[in-house]
mmCIF file of C-alpha atoms in Angstrom:
data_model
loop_
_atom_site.group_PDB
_atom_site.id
_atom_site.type_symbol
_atom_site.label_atom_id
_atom_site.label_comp_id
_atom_site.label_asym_id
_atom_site.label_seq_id
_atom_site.Cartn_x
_atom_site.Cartn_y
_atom_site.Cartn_z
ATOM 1 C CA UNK U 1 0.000 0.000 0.000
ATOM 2 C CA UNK U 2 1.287 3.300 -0.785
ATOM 3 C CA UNK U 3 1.987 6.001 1.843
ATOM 4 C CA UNK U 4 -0.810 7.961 0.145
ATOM 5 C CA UNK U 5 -3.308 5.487 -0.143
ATOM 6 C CA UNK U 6 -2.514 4.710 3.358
ATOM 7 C CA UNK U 7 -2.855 8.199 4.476
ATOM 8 C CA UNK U 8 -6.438 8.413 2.900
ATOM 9 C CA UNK U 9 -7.392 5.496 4.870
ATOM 10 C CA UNK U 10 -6.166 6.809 8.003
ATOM 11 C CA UNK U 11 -7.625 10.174 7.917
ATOM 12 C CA UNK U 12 -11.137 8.035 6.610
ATOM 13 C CA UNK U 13 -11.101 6.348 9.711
ATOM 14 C CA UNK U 14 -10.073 9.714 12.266
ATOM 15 C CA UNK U 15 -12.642 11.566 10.344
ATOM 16 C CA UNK U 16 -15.494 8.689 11.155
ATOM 17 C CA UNK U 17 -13.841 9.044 15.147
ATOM 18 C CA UNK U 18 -14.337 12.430 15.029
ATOM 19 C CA UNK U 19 -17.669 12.303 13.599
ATOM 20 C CA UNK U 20 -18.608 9.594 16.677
ATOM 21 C CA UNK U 21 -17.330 12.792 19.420
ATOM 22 C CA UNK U 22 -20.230 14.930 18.540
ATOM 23 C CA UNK U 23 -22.562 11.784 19.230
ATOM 24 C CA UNK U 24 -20.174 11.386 22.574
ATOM 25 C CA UNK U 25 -20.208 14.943 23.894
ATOM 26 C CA UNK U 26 -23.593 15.084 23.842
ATOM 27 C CA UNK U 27 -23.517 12.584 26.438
ATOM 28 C CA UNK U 28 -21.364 14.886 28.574
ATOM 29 C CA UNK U 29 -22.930 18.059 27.540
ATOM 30 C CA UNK U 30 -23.681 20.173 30.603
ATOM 31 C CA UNK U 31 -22.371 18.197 33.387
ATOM 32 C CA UNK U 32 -18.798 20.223 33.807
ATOM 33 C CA UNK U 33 -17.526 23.108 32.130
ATOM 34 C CA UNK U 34 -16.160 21.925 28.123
ATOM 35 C CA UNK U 35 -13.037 23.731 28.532
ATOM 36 C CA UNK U 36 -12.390 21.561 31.545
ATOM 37 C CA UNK U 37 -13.519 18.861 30.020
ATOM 38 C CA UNK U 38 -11.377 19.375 26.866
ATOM 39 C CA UNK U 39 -8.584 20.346 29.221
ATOM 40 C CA UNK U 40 -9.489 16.316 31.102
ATOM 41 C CA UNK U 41 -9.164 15.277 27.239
ATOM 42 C CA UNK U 42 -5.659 16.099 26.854
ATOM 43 C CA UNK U 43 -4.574 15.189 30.259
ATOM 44 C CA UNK U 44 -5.805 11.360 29.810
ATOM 45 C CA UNK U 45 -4.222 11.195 26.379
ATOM 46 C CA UNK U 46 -1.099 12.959 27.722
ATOM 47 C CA UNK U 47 -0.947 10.046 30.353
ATOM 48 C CA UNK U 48 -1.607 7.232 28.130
ATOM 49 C CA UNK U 49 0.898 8.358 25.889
ATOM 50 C CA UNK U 50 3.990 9.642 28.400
ATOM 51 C CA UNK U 51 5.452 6.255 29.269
ATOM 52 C CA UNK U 52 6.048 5.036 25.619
ATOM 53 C CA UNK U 53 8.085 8.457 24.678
ATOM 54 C CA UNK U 54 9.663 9.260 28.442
ATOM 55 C CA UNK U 55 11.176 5.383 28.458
ATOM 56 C CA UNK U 56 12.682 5.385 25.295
ATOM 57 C CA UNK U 57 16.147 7.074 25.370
ATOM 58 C CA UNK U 58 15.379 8.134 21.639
ATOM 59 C CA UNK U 59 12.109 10.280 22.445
ATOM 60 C CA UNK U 60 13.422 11.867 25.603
ATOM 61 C CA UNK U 61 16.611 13.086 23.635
ATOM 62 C CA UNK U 62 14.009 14.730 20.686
ATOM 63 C CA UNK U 63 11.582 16.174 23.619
ATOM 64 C CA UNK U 64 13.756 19.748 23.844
ATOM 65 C CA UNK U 65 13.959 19.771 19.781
ATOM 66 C CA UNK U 66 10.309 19.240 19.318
ATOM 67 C CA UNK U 67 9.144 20.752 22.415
ATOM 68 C CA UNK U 68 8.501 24.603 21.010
ATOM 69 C CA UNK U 69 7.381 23.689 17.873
ATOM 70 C CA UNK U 70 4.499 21.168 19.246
ATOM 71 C CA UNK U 71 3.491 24.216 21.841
ATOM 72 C CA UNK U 72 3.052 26.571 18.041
ATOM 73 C CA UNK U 73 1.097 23.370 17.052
ATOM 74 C CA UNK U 74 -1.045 23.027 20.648
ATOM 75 C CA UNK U 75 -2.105 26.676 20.721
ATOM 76 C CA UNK U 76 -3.883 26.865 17.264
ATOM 77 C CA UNK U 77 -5.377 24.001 18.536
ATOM 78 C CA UNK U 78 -6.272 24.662 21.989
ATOM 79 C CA UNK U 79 -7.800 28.251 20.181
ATOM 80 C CA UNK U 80 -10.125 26.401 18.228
ATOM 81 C CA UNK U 81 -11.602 24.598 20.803
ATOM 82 C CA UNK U 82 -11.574 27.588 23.198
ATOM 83 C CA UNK U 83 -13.382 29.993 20.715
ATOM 84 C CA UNK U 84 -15.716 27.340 19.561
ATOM 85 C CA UNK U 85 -16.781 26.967 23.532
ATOM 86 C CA UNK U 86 -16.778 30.733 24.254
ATOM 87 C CA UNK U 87 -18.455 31.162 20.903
ATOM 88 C CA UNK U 88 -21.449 28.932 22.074
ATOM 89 C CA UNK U 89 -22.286 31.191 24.989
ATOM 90 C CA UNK U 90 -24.061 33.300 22.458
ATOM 91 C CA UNK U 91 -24.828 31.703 19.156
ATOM 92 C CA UNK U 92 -26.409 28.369 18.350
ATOM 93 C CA UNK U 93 -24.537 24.790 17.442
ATOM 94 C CA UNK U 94 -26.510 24.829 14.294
ATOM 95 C CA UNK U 95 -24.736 28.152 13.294
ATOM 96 C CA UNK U 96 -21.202 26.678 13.843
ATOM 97 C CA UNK U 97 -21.676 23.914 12.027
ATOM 98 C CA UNK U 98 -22.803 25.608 8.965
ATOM 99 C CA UNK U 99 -19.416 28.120 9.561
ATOM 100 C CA UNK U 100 -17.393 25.456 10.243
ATOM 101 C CA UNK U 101 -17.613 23.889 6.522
ATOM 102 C CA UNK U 102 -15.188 27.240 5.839
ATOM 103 C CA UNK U 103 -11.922 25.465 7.661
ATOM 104 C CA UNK U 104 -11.118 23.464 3.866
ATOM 105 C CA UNK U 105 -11.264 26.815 1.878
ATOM 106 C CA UNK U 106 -9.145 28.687 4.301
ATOM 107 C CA UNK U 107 -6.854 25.826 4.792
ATOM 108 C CA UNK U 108 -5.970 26.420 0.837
ATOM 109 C CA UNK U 109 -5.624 30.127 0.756
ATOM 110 C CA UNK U 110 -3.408 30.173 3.736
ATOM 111 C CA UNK U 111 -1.544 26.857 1.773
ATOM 112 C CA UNK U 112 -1.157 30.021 -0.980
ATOM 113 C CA UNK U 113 1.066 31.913 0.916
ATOM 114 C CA UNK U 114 2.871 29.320 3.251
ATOM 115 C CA UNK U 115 2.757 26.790 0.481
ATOM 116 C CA UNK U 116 2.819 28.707 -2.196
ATOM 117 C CA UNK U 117 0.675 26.742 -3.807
ATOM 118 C CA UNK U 118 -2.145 27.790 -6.199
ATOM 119 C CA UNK U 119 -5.951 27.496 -6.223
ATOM 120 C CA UNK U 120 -7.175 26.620 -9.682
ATOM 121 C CA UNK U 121 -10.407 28.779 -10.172
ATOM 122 C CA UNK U 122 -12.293 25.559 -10.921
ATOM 123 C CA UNK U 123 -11.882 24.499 -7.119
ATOM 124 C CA UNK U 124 -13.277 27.773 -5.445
ATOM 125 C CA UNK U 125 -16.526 25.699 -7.234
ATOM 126 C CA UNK U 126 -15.588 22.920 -5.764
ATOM 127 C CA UNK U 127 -15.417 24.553 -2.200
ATOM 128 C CA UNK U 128 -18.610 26.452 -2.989
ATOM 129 C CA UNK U 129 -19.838 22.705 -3.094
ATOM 130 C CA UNK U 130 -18.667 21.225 -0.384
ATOM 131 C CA UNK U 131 -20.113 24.313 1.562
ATOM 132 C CA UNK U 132 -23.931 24.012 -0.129
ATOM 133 C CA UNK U 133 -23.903 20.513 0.822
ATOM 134 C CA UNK U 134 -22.670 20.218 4.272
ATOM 135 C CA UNK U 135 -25.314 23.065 4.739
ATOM 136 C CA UNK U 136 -27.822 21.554 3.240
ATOM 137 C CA UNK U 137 -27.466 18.821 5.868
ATOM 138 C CA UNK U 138 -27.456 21.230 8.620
ATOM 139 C CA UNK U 139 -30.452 22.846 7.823
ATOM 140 C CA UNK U 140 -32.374 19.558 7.071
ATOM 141 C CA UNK U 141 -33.128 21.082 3.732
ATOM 142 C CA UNK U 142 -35.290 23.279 5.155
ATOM 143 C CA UNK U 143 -34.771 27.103 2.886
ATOM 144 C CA UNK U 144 -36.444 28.575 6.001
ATOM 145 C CA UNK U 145 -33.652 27.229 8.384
ATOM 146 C CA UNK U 146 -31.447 28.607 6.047
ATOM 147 C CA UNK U 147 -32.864 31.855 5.702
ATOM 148 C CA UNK U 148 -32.642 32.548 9.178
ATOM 149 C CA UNK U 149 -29.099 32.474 9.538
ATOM 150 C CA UNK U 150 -27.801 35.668 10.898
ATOM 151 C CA UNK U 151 -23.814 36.783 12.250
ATOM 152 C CA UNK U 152 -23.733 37.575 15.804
ATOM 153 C CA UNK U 153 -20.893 38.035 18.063
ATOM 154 C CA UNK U 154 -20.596 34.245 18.940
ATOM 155 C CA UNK U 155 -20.247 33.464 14.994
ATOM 156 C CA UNK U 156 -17.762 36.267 14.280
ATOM 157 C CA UNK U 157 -15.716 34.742 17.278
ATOM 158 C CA UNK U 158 -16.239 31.254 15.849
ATOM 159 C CA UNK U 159 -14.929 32.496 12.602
ATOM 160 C CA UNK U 160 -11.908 33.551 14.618
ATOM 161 C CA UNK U 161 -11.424 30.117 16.243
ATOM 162 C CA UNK U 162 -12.144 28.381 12.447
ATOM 163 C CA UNK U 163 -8.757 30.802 11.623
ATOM 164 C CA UNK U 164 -6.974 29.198 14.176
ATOM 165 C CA UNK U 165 -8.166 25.046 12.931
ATOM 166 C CA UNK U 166 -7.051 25.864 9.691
ATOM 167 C CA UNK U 167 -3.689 27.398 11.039
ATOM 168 C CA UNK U 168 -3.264 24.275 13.091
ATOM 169 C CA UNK U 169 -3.503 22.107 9.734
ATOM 170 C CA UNK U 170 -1.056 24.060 7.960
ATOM 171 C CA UNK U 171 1.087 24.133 11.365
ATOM 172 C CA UNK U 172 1.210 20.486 11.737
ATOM 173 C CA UNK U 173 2.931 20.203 7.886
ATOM 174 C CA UNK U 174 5.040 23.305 8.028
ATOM 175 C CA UNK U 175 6.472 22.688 11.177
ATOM 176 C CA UNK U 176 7.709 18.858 10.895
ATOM 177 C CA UNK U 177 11.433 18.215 10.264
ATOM 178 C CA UNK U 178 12.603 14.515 8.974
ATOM 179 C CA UNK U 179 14.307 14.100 11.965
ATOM 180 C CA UNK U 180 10.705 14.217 13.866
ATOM 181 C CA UNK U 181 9.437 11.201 15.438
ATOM 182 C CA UNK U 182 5.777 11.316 14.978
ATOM 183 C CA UNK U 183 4.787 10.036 18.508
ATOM 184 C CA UNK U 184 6.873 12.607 20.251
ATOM 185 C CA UNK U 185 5.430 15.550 18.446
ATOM 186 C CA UNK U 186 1.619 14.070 19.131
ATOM 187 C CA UNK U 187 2.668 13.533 22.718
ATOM 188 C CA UNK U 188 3.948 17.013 23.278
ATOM 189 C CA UNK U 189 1.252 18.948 21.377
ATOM 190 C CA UNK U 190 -1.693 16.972 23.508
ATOM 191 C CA UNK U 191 1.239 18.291 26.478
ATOM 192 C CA UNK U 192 1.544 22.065 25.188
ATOM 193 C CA UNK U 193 -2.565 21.217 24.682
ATOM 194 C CA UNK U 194 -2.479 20.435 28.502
ATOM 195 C CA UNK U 195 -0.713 23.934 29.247
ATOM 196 C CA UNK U 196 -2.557 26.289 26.751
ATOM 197 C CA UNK U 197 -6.265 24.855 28.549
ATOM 198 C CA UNK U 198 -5.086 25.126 31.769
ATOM 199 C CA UNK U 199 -4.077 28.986 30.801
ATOM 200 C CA UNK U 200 -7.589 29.478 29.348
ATOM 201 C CA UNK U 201 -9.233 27.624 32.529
ATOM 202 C CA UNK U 202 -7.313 30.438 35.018
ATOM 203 C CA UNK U 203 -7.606 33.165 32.744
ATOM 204 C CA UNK U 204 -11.771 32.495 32.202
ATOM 205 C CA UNK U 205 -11.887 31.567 36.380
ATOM 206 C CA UNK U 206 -13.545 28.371 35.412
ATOM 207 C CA UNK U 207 -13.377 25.520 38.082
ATOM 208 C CA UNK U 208 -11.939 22.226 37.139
ATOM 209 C CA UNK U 209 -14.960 19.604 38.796
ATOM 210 C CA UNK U 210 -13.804 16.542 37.332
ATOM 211 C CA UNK U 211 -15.223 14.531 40.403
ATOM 212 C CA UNK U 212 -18.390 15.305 38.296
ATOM 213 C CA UNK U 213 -18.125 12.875 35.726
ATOM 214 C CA UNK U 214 -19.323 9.733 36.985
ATOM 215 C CA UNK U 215 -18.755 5.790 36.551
ATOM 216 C CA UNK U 216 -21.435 5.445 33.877
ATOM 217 C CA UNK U 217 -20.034 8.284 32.035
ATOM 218 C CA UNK U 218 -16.378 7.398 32.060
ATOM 219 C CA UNK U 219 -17.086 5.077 28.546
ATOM 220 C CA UNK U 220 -17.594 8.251 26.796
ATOM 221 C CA UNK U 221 -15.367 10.275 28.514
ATOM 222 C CA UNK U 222 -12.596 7.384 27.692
ATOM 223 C CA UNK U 223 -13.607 7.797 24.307
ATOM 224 C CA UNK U 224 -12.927 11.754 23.809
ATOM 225 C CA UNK U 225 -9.920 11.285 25.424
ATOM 226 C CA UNK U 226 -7.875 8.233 23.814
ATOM 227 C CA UNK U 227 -10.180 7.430 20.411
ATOM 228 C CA UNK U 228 -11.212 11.271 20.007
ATOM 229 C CA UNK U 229 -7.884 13.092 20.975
ATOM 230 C CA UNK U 230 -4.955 10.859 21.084
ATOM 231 C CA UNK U 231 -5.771 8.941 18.019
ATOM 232 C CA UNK U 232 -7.083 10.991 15.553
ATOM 233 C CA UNK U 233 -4.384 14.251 16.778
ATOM 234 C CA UNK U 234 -1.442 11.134 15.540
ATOM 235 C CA UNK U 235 -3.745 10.263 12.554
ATOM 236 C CA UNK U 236 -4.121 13.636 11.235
ATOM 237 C CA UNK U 237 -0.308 14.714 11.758
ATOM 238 C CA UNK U 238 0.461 11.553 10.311
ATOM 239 C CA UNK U 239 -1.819 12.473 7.456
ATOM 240 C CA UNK U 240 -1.064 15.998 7.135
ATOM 241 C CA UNK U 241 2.796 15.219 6.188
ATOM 242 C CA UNK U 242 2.187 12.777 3.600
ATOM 243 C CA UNK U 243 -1.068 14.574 1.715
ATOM 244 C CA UNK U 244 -0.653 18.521 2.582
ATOM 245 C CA UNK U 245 -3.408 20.460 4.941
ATOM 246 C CA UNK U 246 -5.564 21.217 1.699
ATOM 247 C CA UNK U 247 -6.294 17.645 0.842
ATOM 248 C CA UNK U 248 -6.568 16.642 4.455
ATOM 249 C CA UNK U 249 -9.136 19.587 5.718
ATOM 250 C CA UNK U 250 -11.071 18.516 2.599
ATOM 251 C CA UNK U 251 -12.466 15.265 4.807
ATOM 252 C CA UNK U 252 -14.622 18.463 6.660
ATOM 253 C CA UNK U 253 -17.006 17.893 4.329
ATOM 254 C CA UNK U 254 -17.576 14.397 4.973
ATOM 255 C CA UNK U 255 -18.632 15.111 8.648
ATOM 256 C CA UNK U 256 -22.247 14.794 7.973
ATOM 257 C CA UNK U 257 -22.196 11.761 6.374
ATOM 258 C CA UNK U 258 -19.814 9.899 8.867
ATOM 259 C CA UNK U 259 -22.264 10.958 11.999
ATOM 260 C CA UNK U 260 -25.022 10.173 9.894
ATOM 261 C CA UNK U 261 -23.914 6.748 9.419
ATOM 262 C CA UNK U 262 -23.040 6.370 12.806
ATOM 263 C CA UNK U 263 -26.356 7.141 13.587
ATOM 264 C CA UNK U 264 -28.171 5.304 11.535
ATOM 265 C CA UNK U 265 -25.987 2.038 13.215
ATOM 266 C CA UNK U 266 -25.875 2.596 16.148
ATOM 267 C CA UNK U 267 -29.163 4.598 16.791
ATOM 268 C CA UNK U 268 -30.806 3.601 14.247
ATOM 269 C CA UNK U 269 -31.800 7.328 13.421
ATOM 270 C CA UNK U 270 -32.777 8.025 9.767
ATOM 271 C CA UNK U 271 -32.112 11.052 7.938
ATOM 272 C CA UNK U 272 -34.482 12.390 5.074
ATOM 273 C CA UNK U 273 -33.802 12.756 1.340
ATOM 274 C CA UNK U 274 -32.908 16.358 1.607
ATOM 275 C CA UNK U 275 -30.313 15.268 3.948
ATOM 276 C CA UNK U 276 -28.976 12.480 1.538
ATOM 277 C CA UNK U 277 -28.685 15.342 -1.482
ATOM 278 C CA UNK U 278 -26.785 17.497 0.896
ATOM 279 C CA UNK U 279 -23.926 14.281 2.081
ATOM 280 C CA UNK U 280 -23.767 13.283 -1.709
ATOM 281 C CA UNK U 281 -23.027 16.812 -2.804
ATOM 282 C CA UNK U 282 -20.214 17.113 0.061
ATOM 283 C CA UNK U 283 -19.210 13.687 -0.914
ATOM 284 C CA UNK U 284 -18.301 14.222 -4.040
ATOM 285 C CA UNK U 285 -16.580 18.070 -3.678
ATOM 286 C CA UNK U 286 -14.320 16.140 -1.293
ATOM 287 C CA UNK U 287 -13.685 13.566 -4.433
ATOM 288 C CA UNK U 288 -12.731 16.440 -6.538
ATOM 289 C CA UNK U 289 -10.531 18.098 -3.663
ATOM 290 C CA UNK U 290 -9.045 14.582 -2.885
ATOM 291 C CA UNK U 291 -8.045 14.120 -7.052
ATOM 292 C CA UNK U 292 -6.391 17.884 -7.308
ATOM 293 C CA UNK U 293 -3.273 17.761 -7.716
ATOM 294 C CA UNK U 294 -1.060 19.238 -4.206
#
């Protein structure tokens, strides 16, 4: 299998892990703060991870060469996820996820100037694509839904903390030397995650109670942490060197369809056909994105 192919199927499968987090976190919604929660995230899969890099003499020596780089890496990061929180205090989930199908076009034009690489005109369609359909599963196909879209302050500080997911993409290729070993930059990234949360948890006086989460809700919270965080932050690095940011943001777009199908299997929640229009349209602008050439 080529390293290409490979990294397709790898990203695939973190974008179908990601896609099972928003079923997840609603499981966890309102019991603690989610910037303590996220901040639990990191710490679990900063845990799980620190005894296979601090007992091998090879990742300890690489932790002072990677360590700066990973905390550039962990605060675009840790941004998103704090403005998409703070961003939710006064806008609506729905509107997010209709703004959030921006991150692949603004993972290109930044790829313009870091990159240097160039956006045939044809793909802006392509994007435009991606964007109609993902929304079109949002809204349920409803016009109405649609119509009723309007900015507030939580979307124009969601837009800010989109910015800072597609800076993370094009951080995690820019920033990796040959010399990296990929487990010691995810390790210290979920690490300089760690630090940048606990900075946002002071700084926004929010209190930690962990000794919320209960038994019955450690499954999920297990999940977020190793499946959710650890897994799919190696996958996408991993990813992101061999295919570019561009092709790898592009898997946005299948986000509806993977929690879709998750839903559908595991819920056994059906989606109508406006629904099905809207994941076949994002389905195939990802094809297109996926066949450009980097």
């Amino acid at each position: 299998m080529s390293k290409e192919l490979n990294s397709h199927l790898i990203i695939l499968f973190a974008t179908f892990l990601v896609a099972g987090s928003f079923i997840v976190s609603q499981k966890l919604s309102g019991i603690i703060d989610p910037i303590s929660i996220t901040l639990l995230r990191f710490v679990i899969a900063s845990v799980i991870l620190a005894p296979i890099v601090l007992l091998n003499k090879e990742f300890r020596r690489l932790i002072t060469f990677t360590f700066k780089r990973a905390m550039i890496i962990s605060f675009f990061y840790s941004l998103y996820f704090i403005g998409l929180f703070k961003s939710l205090e006064y806008t609506t989930a729905l509107n997010t996820g209709t703004l959030f199908t921006l991150v692949p076009l603004l993972t290109a034009i930044f790829s313009i100037f870091v990159f240097k690489q160039k956006i045939p005109s044809k793909q802006y369609l392509v994007y435009f694509l991606g964007i109609l359909g993902t929304c079109i599963v949002v809204f349920k196909g409803s016009l109405q839904m649609f119509l009723s879209l309007a900015l507030n302050q939580g979307d124009i500080l969601f837009i800010a903390s989109i910015v800072c997911m597609a800076l993370y993409s094009v951080c995690a290729k820019y920033f990796h030397k040959e010399d990296d070993k990929l487990v010691v930059l995810v390790f210290l990234t979920l690490v300089g995650g760690s630090i940048w949360m606990s900075i946002a948890l002071i700084a926004f006086d929010i209190p930690l109670e962990w000794n919320k989460i209960n038994s019955s809700q450690f499954l999920s919270m297990a999940y977020l942490s190793i499946a959710a965080t650890l897994v799919t932050s190696y996958l996408y690095q991993k990813g992101t060197i061999h295919l570019g940011p561009k092709k790898v943001m592009s898997y946005v777009y299948l986000n509806p369809a993977a929690i879709a199908l998750l839903l559908l299997v595991f819920e056994f929640k059906f989606i109508n056909i406006w629904m099905i229009v809207g994941i076949l349209i994002s389905s195939f602008a990802t094809f297109v994105l996926l066949r450009s050439r980097s």
